[in-house]
Amino acid sequence: MTFVLGPSILFCPADRPERYAKAIAAADTVIIDLEDAVTPDAKPAARDALRAAELDPTRVMVRVDPASSPEFALDVAALAHTEITTVMLAKAESVADVDAVPSHLNVVALCETAAGVVNAAAIAAHPRVIGLMWGAEDLIASLGGTGSRHADGTYRDVVRAARSTVLLGAGASGKAAIDAVYMAIADHAGLAAECEDAVASGFSATACIHPSQVAVIRAAYLPSDDQIAHATALLGAAEGAHGAFQFEGAMIDEVMLRHARRVLERANG
């Protein structure tokens, strides 16, 4: 049973079971959230809702509380009554945190603190980790800061560095990298620009917090007709070529062919 990851990954509060089906219908992957989306007093009811739901384990993961939290064991106990095979581990900071997750579960490690970002490569190398995600606001909070973005909406330097570190950590182990949520729900242009950068940089997916953001993410991860045509023509020109060659005035080598193959892979889902 293969777990499907992205490109559009939608968070859904675990204490809102009436939204589960709508979320699954809207996005490629759904994260049922037992952590930040649920207030402490609502967590028991959220776990009950999770236990009662029939969820597709190939498209749904559950975000559990940090391994250091007393809520973690309760979250894991609730999962034992489901068919869920993949969890997102909130505030993952070490390999030991991943080891705390029951051995039958795959893990998407959420590196959203200074310690988690610094240890991203080691966490990604864990055999049960299938991907990394990062989070801007929790990261800034862990550093004692007050905001992840400048007034013009761009990330602060430390946040950009953390984003790159998590992407590189995931890539070093051949694991998926998930870009952080875009909090300005109505700003579809800003989300599209951020997703376009994520695609070009090598992220596998982008998480979101509202169904209206799903279409924007999907459009950004789907290559344009021009990109598909260019990649197809480039790979066609490479047939029979020996070593580097020129194409449309540019020198082409194997790494450029890898870029073109990736475009067609995204186009074909």
mmCIF file of C-alpha atoms in Angstrom:
data_model
loop_
_atom_site.group_PDB
_atom_site.id
_atom_site.type_symbol
_atom_site.label_atom_id
_atom_site.label_comp_id
_atom_site.label_asym_id
_atom_site.label_seq_id
_atom_site.Cartn_x
_atom_site.Cartn_y
_atom_site.Cartn_z
ATOM 1 C CA MET A 1 0.000 0.000 0.000
ATOM 2 C CA THR A 2 1.741 3.144 -1.290
ATOM 3 C CA PHE A 3 1.200 6.488 0.385
ATOM 4 C CA VAL A 4 0.430 9.373 -1.997
ATOM 5 C CA LEU A 5 2.202 12.633 -1.164
ATOM 6 C CA GLY A 6 1.031 15.832 -2.777
ATOM 7 C CA PRO A 7 1.474 18.089 -4.581
ATOM 8 C CA SER A 8 -1.417 19.737 -2.697
ATOM 9 C CA ILE A 9 -1.539 18.787 0.987
ATOM 10 C CA LEU A 10 -4.439 20.137 3.025
ATOM 11 C CA PHE A 11 -4.610 20.395 6.815
ATOM 12 C CA CYS A 12 -7.952 19.505 8.439
ATOM 13 C CA PRO A 13 -8.636 19.893 12.179
ATOM 14 C CA ALA A 14 -9.175 16.496 13.796
ATOM 15 C CA ASP A 15 -12.041 17.856 15.890
ATOM 16 C CA ARG A 16 -14.025 18.741 12.748
ATOM 17 C CA PRO A 17 -14.926 15.284 11.375
ATOM 18 C CA GLU A 18 -17.648 16.809 9.208
ATOM 19 C CA ARG A 19 -14.826 18.330 7.155
ATOM 20 C CA TYR A 20 -12.831 15.118 6.616
ATOM 21 C CA ALA A 21 -14.594 13.998 3.426
ATOM 22 C CA LYS A 22 -14.577 17.500 1.928
ATOM 23 C CA ALA A 23 -10.842 17.827 2.555
ATOM 24 C CA ILE A 24 -10.110 14.443 0.997
ATOM 25 C CA ALA A 25 -12.209 15.337 -2.041
ATOM 26 C CA ALA A 26 -10.401 18.661 -2.439
ATOM 27 C CA ALA A 27 -6.707 17.817 -2.079
ATOM 28 C CA ASP A 28 -4.186 15.188 -3.152
ATOM 29 C CA THR A 29 -3.206 14.435 0.451
ATOM 30 C CA VAL A 30 -4.880 15.355 3.741
ATOM 31 C CA ILE A 31 -3.347 15.886 7.171
ATOM 32 C CA ILE A 32 -5.827 15.280 9.972
ATOM 33 C CA ASP A 33 -4.391 17.565 12.626
ATOM 34 C CA LEU A 34 -4.339 16.564 16.284
ATOM 35 C CA GLU A 35 -1.804 19.234 17.210
ATOM 36 C CA ASP A 36 -2.059 23.015 16.759
ATOM 37 C CA ALA A 37 -5.452 23.020 15.038
ATOM 38 C CA VAL A 38 -7.084 21.515 18.135
ATOM 39 C CA THR A 39 -7.318 23.264 21.508
ATOM 40 C CA PRO A 40 -6.212 21.203 24.524
ATOM 41 C CA ASP A 41 -9.746 20.773 25.837
ATOM 42 C CA ALA A 42 -10.942 19.469 22.455
ATOM 43 C CA LYS A 43 -8.207 16.874 21.950
ATOM 44 C CA PRO A 44 -10.068 13.930 23.565
ATOM 45 C CA ALA A 45 -13.063 14.473 21.290
ATOM 46 C CA ALA A 46 -10.741 14.883 18.319
ATOM 47 C CA ARG A 47 -9.151 11.508 19.013
ATOM 48 C CA ASP A 48 -12.590 9.941 19.316
ATOM 49 C CA ALA A 49 -13.531 11.393 15.932
ATOM 50 C CA LEU A 50 -10.339 10.042 14.409
ATOM 51 C CA ARG A 51 -10.972 6.564 15.784
ATOM 52 C CA ALA A 52 -14.503 6.558 14.409
ATOM 53 C CA ALA A 53 -13.610 7.742 10.910
ATOM 54 C CA GLU A 54 -12.975 5.531 7.901
ATOM 55 C CA LEU A 55 -9.960 7.141 6.261
ATOM 56 C CA ASP A 56 -7.941 6.149 3.202
ATOM 57 C CA PRO A 57 -4.462 5.342 4.550
ATOM 58 C CA THR A 58 -2.924 5.963 1.121
ATOM 59 C CA ARG A 59 -4.005 9.624 1.092
ATOM 60 C CA VAL A 60 -4.445 10.612 4.739
ATOM 61 C CA MET A 61 -1.819 11.148 7.422
ATOM 62 C CA VAL A 62 -2.303 12.386 10.977
ATOM 63 C CA ARG A 63 -0.279 15.147 12.585
ATOM 64 C CA VAL A 64 0.499 14.065 16.123
ATOM 65 C CA ASP A 65 1.764 16.180 18.985
ATOM 66 C CA PRO A 66 5.542 16.416 19.590
ATOM 67 C CA ALA A 67 7.245 13.320 20.976
ATOM 68 C CA SER A 68 8.153 15.338 24.075
ATOM 69 C CA SER A 69 4.512 16.211 24.757
ATOM 70 C CA PRO A 70 2.283 14.230 27.149
ATOM 71 C CA GLU A 71 -0.340 14.328 24.387
ATOM 72 C CA PHE A 72 1.875 12.270 22.080
ATOM 73 C CA ALA A 73 1.188 8.903 23.736
ATOM 74 C CA LEU A 74 -2.551 9.596 23.666
ATOM 75 C CA ASP A 75 -2.376 10.471 19.966
ATOM 76 C CA VAL A 76 -0.469 7.285 19.194
ATOM 77 C CA ALA A 77 -2.937 5.200 21.208
ATOM 78 C CA ALA A 78 -5.801 6.630 19.160
ATOM 79 C CA LEU A 79 -3.986 5.781 15.919
ATOM 80 C CA ALA A 80 -3.811 2.138 16.972
ATOM 81 C CA HIS A 81 -7.567 1.937 16.332
ATOM 82 C CA THR A 82 -7.245 3.204 12.740
ATOM 83 C CA GLU A 83 -5.726 2.013 9.459
ATOM 84 C CA ILE A 84 -3.463 5.071 9.253
ATOM 85 C CA THR A 85 0.085 4.178 8.183
ATOM 86 C CA THR A 86 1.719 7.627 8.105
ATOM 87 C CA VAL A 87 2.048 10.370 10.687
ATOM 88 C CA MET A 88 3.370 13.886 10.589
ATOM 89 C CA LEU A 89 5.470 14.353 13.704
ATOM 90 C CA ALA A 90 5.130 17.918 14.977
ATOM 91 C CA LYS A 91 8.261 19.748 16.131
ATOM 92 C CA ALA A 92 10.589 16.864 15.300
ATOM 93 C CA GLU A 93 13.999 17.762 16.673
ATOM 94 C CA SER A 94 16.053 14.567 16.628
ATOM 95 C CA VAL A 95 16.329 10.987 15.454
ATOM 96 C CA ALA A 96 15.206 9.982 18.953
ATOM 97 C CA ASP A 97 11.913 11.789 18.364
ATOM 98 C CA VAL A 98 11.331 9.693 15.239
ATOM 99 C CA ASP A 99 12.263 6.531 17.134
ATOM 100 C CA ALA A 100 9.456 7.314 19.596
ATOM 101 C CA VAL A 101 6.872 6.789 16.830
ATOM 102 C CA PRO A 102 5.620 3.169 16.705
ATOM 103 C CA SER A 103 7.692 1.122 14.278
ATOM 104 C CA HIS A 104 4.802 0.272 11.935
ATOM 105 C CA LEU A 105 4.238 3.927 11.044
ATOM 106 C CA ASN A 106 5.977 5.996 8.381
ATOM 107 C CA VAL A 107 6.909 9.530 9.394
ATOM 108 C CA VAL A 108 6.841 12.940 7.778
ATOM 109 C CA ALA A 109 9.027 14.943 10.138
ATOM 110 C CA LEU A 110 7.986 18.545 10.682
ATOM 111 C CA CYS A 111 11.190 20.495 11.330
ATOM 112 C CA GLU A 112 9.796 23.724 12.734
ATOM 113 C CA THR A 113 12.155 24.626 15.575
ATOM 114 C CA ALA A 114 15.782 25.704 15.541
ATOM 115 C CA ALA A 115 16.852 22.245 16.736
ATOM 116 C CA GLY A 116 14.712 20.503 14.135
ATOM 117 C CA VAL A 117 16.148 22.567 11.291
ATOM 118 C CA VAL A 118 19.729 22.068 12.458
ATOM 119 C CA ASN A 119 19.152 18.293 12.638
ATOM 120 C CA ALA A 120 17.099 18.041 9.427
ATOM 121 C CA ALA A 121 19.631 15.961 7.490
ATOM 122 C CA ALA A 122 20.012 13.400 10.291
ATOM 123 C CA ILE A 123 16.242 13.176 10.703
ATOM 124 C CA ALA A 124 15.738 12.695 6.950
ATOM 125 C CA ALA A 125 18.223 9.821 6.954
ATOM 126 C CA HIS A 126 16.042 7.798 9.345
ATOM 127 C CA PRO A 127 14.696 4.783 7.430
ATOM 128 C CA ARG A 128 11.058 5.389 8.445
ATOM 129 C CA VAL A 129 11.078 9.052 7.464
ATOM 130 C CA ILE A 130 9.480 9.493 4.031
ATOM 131 C CA GLY A 131 9.682 13.260 3.958
ATOM 132 C CA LEU A 132 10.382 16.523 5.735
ATOM 133 C CA MET A 133 8.270 19.624 6.117
ATOM 134 C CA TRP A 134 9.246 22.907 7.693
ATOM 135 C CA GLY A 135 7.248 25.656 9.401
ATOM 136 C CA ALA A 136 8.058 29.358 9.552
ATOM 137 C CA GLU A 137 6.013 30.627 12.481
ATOM 138 C CA ASP A 138 6.967 27.932 14.978
ATOM 139 C CA LEU A 139 10.592 28.368 13.924
ATOM 140 C CA ILE A 140 10.521 32.080 14.662
ATOM 141 C CA ALA A 141 8.797 31.397 17.987
ATOM 142 C CA SER A 142 11.543 28.914 18.920
ATOM 143 C CA LEU A 143 14.115 31.636 18.245
ATOM 144 C CA GLY A 144 12.250 34.233 20.305
ATOM 145 C CA GLY A 145 11.324 36.290 17.241
ATOM 146 C CA THR A 146 8.073 38.034 16.402
ATOM 147 C CA GLY A 147 7.416 37.447 12.703
ATOM 148 C CA SER A 148 8.632 35.334 9.793
ATOM 149 C CA ARG A 149 8.101 37.873 6.990
ATOM 150 C CA HIS A 150 9.019 41.436 6.101
ATOM 151 C CA ALA A 151 6.305 44.028 5.475
ATOM 152 C CA ASP A 152 6.421 43.252 1.729
ATOM 153 C CA GLY A 153 5.597 39.585 2.418
ATOM 154 C CA THR A 154 9.044 38.142 1.746
ATOM 155 C CA TYR A 155 10.656 35.804 4.265
ATOM 156 C CA ARG A 156 13.322 37.040 6.656
ATOM 157 C CA ASP A 157 16.818 35.714 5.974
ATOM 158 C CA VAL A 158 16.797 33.227 8.837
ATOM 159 C CA VAL A 159 13.540 31.748 7.570
ATOM 160 C CA ARG A 160 14.865 31.448 4.019
ATOM 161 C CA ALA A 161 17.945 29.714 5.407
ATOM 162 C CA ALA A 162 15.784 27.248 7.347
ATOM 163 C CA ARG A 163 13.657 26.518 4.273
ATOM 164 C CA SER A 164 16.784 25.755 2.268
ATOM 165 C CA THR A 165 18.295 23.650 5.050
ATOM 166 C CA VAL A 166 15.226 21.419 5.291
ATOM 167 C CA LEU A 167 15.049 21.057 1.500
ATOM 168 C CA LEU A 168 18.717 20.118 1.321
ATOM 169 C CA GLY A 169 18.385 17.718 4.256
ATOM 170 C CA ALA A 170 15.519 15.913 2.567
ATOM 171 C CA GLY A 171 17.268 15.846 -0.793
ATOM 172 C CA ALA A 172 20.475 14.422 0.664
ATOM 173 C CA SER A 173 18.545 11.279 1.629
ATOM 174 C CA GLY A 174 16.294 11.214 -1.404
ATOM 175 C CA LYS A 175 13.229 12.055 0.675
ATOM 176 C CA ALA A 176 10.310 14.317 -0.208
ATOM 177 C CA ALA A 177 10.333 17.956 0.912
ATOM 178 C CA ILE A 178 7.070 19.771 1.678
ATOM 179 C CA ASP A 179 6.961 23.560 1.614
ATOM 180 C CA ALA A 180 5.291 25.451 4.451
ATOM 181 C CA VAL A 181 1.751 26.800 4.417
ATOM 182 C CA TYR A 182 0.993 30.260 3.057
ATOM 183 C CA MET A 183 -1.023 31.936 5.781
ATOM 184 C CA ALA A 184 -2.643 34.723 3.706
ATOM 185 C CA ILE A 185 -5.540 32.611 2.462
ATOM 186 C CA ALA A 186 -6.988 35.165 0.033
ATOM 187 C CA ASP A 187 -3.630 36.105 -1.527
ATOM 188 C CA HIS A 188 -3.616 33.594 -4.362
ATOM 189 C CA ALA A 189 -1.027 35.553 -6.328
ATOM 190 C CA GLY A 190 1.421 35.417 -3.436
ATOM 191 C CA LEU A 191 0.774 31.701 -2.954
ATOM 192 C CA ALA A 192 1.289 31.028 -6.664
ATOM 193 C CA ALA A 193 4.618 32.857 -6.657
ATOM 194 C CA GLU A 194 5.798 30.950 -3.610
ATOM 195 C CA CYS A 195 4.709 27.635 -5.125
ATOM 196 C CA GLU A 196 6.453 28.397 -8.406
ATOM 197 C CA ASP A 197 9.661 28.984 -6.466
ATOM 198 C CA ALA A 198 9.086 25.751 -4.505
ATOM 199 C CA VAL A 199 8.711 23.744 -7.707
ATOM 200 C CA ALA A 200 11.812 25.263 -9.294
ATOM 201 C CA SER A 201 13.808 24.692 -6.106
ATOM 202 C CA GLY A 202 12.881 21.003 -5.807
ATOM 203 C CA PHE A 203 10.063 20.774 -3.275
ATOM 204 C CA SER A 204 7.744 17.805 -3.807
ATOM 205 C CA ALA A 205 4.580 19.429 -2.456
ATOM 206 C CA THR A 206 3.147 22.454 -0.674
ATOM 207 C CA ALA A 207 0.888 22.307 2.368
ATOM 208 C CA CYS A 208 -2.139 24.544 2.758
ATOM 209 C CA ILE A 209 -4.802 25.458 5.297
ATOM 210 C CA HIS A 210 -7.829 26.202 3.097
ATOM 211 C CA PRO A 211 -9.453 24.299 0.217
ATOM 212 C CA SER A 212 -9.368 27.432 -1.977
ATOM 213 C CA GLN A 213 -5.568 27.196 -2.014
ATOM 214 C CA VAL A 214 -5.502 23.694 -3.504
ATOM 215 C CA ALA A 215 -6.136 24.722 -7.115
ATOM 216 C CA VAL A 216 -3.409 27.362 -6.923
ATOM 217 C CA ILE A 217 -0.891 24.804 -5.684
ATOM 218 C CA ARG A 218 -1.843 22.218 -8.287
ATOM 219 C CA ALA A 219 -1.539 24.758 -11.085
ATOM 220 C CA ALA A 220 1.938 25.758 -9.942
ATOM 221 C CA TYR A 221 3.182 22.163 -9.767
ATOM 222 C CA LEU A 222 1.725 21.282 -13.176
ATOM 223 C CA PRO A 223 4.113 22.343 -15.972
ATOM 224 C CA SER A 224 2.802 24.756 -18.591
ATOM 225 C CA ASP A 225 2.217 23.670 -22.186
ATOM 226 C CA ASP A 226 5.333 25.610 -23.207
ATOM 227 C CA GLN A 227 7.441 23.876 -20.562
ATOM 228 C CA ILE A 228 6.175 20.459 -21.641
ATOM 229 C CA ALA A 229 6.799 21.214 -25.318
ATOM 230 C CA HIS A 230 10.314 22.475 -24.596
ATOM 231 C CA ALA A 231 11.194 19.457 -22.446
ATOM 232 C CA THR A 232 9.814 17.048 -25.038
ATOM 233 C CA ALA A 233 11.742 18.697 -27.850
ATOM 234 C CA LEU A 234 14.927 18.813 -25.792
ATOM 235 C CA LEU A 235 14.772 15.129 -24.921
ATOM 236 C CA GLY A 236 14.001 14.322 -28.537
ATOM 237 C CA ALA A 237 17.058 16.265 -29.675
ATOM 238 C CA ALA A 238 19.168 14.356 -27.153
ATOM 239 C CA GLU A 239 18.408 11.043 -28.835
ATOM 240 C CA GLY A 240 21.508 10.001 -30.695
ATOM 241 C CA ALA A 241 23.605 12.816 -29.243
ATOM 242 C CA HIS A 242 26.968 11.929 -27.790
ATOM 243 C CA GLY A 243 27.898 14.045 -24.806
ATOM 244 C CA ALA A 244 27.038 17.735 -24.620
ATOM 245 C CA PHE A 245 25.219 19.352 -27.533
ATOM 246 C CA GLN A 246 23.570 22.645 -28.480
ATOM 247 C CA PHE A 247 19.825 23.164 -28.436
ATOM 248 C CA GLU A 248 18.119 26.461 -29.190
ATOM 249 C CA GLY A 249 21.382 28.291 -28.638
ATOM 250 C CA ALA A 250 22.136 26.717 -25.254
ATOM 251 C CA MET A 251 24.722 24.094 -24.322
ATOM 252 C CA ILE A 252 22.964 20.973 -23.025
ATOM 253 C CA ASP A 253 24.460 18.302 -20.802
ATOM 254 C CA GLU A 254 23.034 15.498 -18.670
ATOM 255 C CA VAL A 255 21.916 17.712 -15.809
ATOM 256 C CA MET A 256 19.759 19.772 -18.204
ATOM 257 C CA LEU A 257 18.210 16.545 -19.471
ATOM 258 C CA ARG A 258 17.400 15.584 -15.890
ATOM 259 C CA HIS A 259 15.538 18.889 -15.492
ATOM 260 C CA ALA A 260 13.551 18.133 -18.647
ATOM 261 C CA ARG A 261 12.691 14.617 -17.474
ATOM 262 C CA ARG A 262 11.442 16.038 -14.195
ATOM 263 C CA VAL A 263 9.129 18.429 -16.062
ATOM 264 C CA LEU A 264 7.558 15.490 -17.919
ATOM 265 C CA GLU A 265 7.307 13.468 -14.711
ATOM 266 C CA ARG A 266 5.306 16.278 -13.122
ATOM 267 C CA ALA A 267 3.159 16.591 -16.228
ATOM 268 C CA ASN A 268 2.307 12.895 -16.062
ATOM 269 C CA GLY A 269 1.510 12.932 -12.346
#
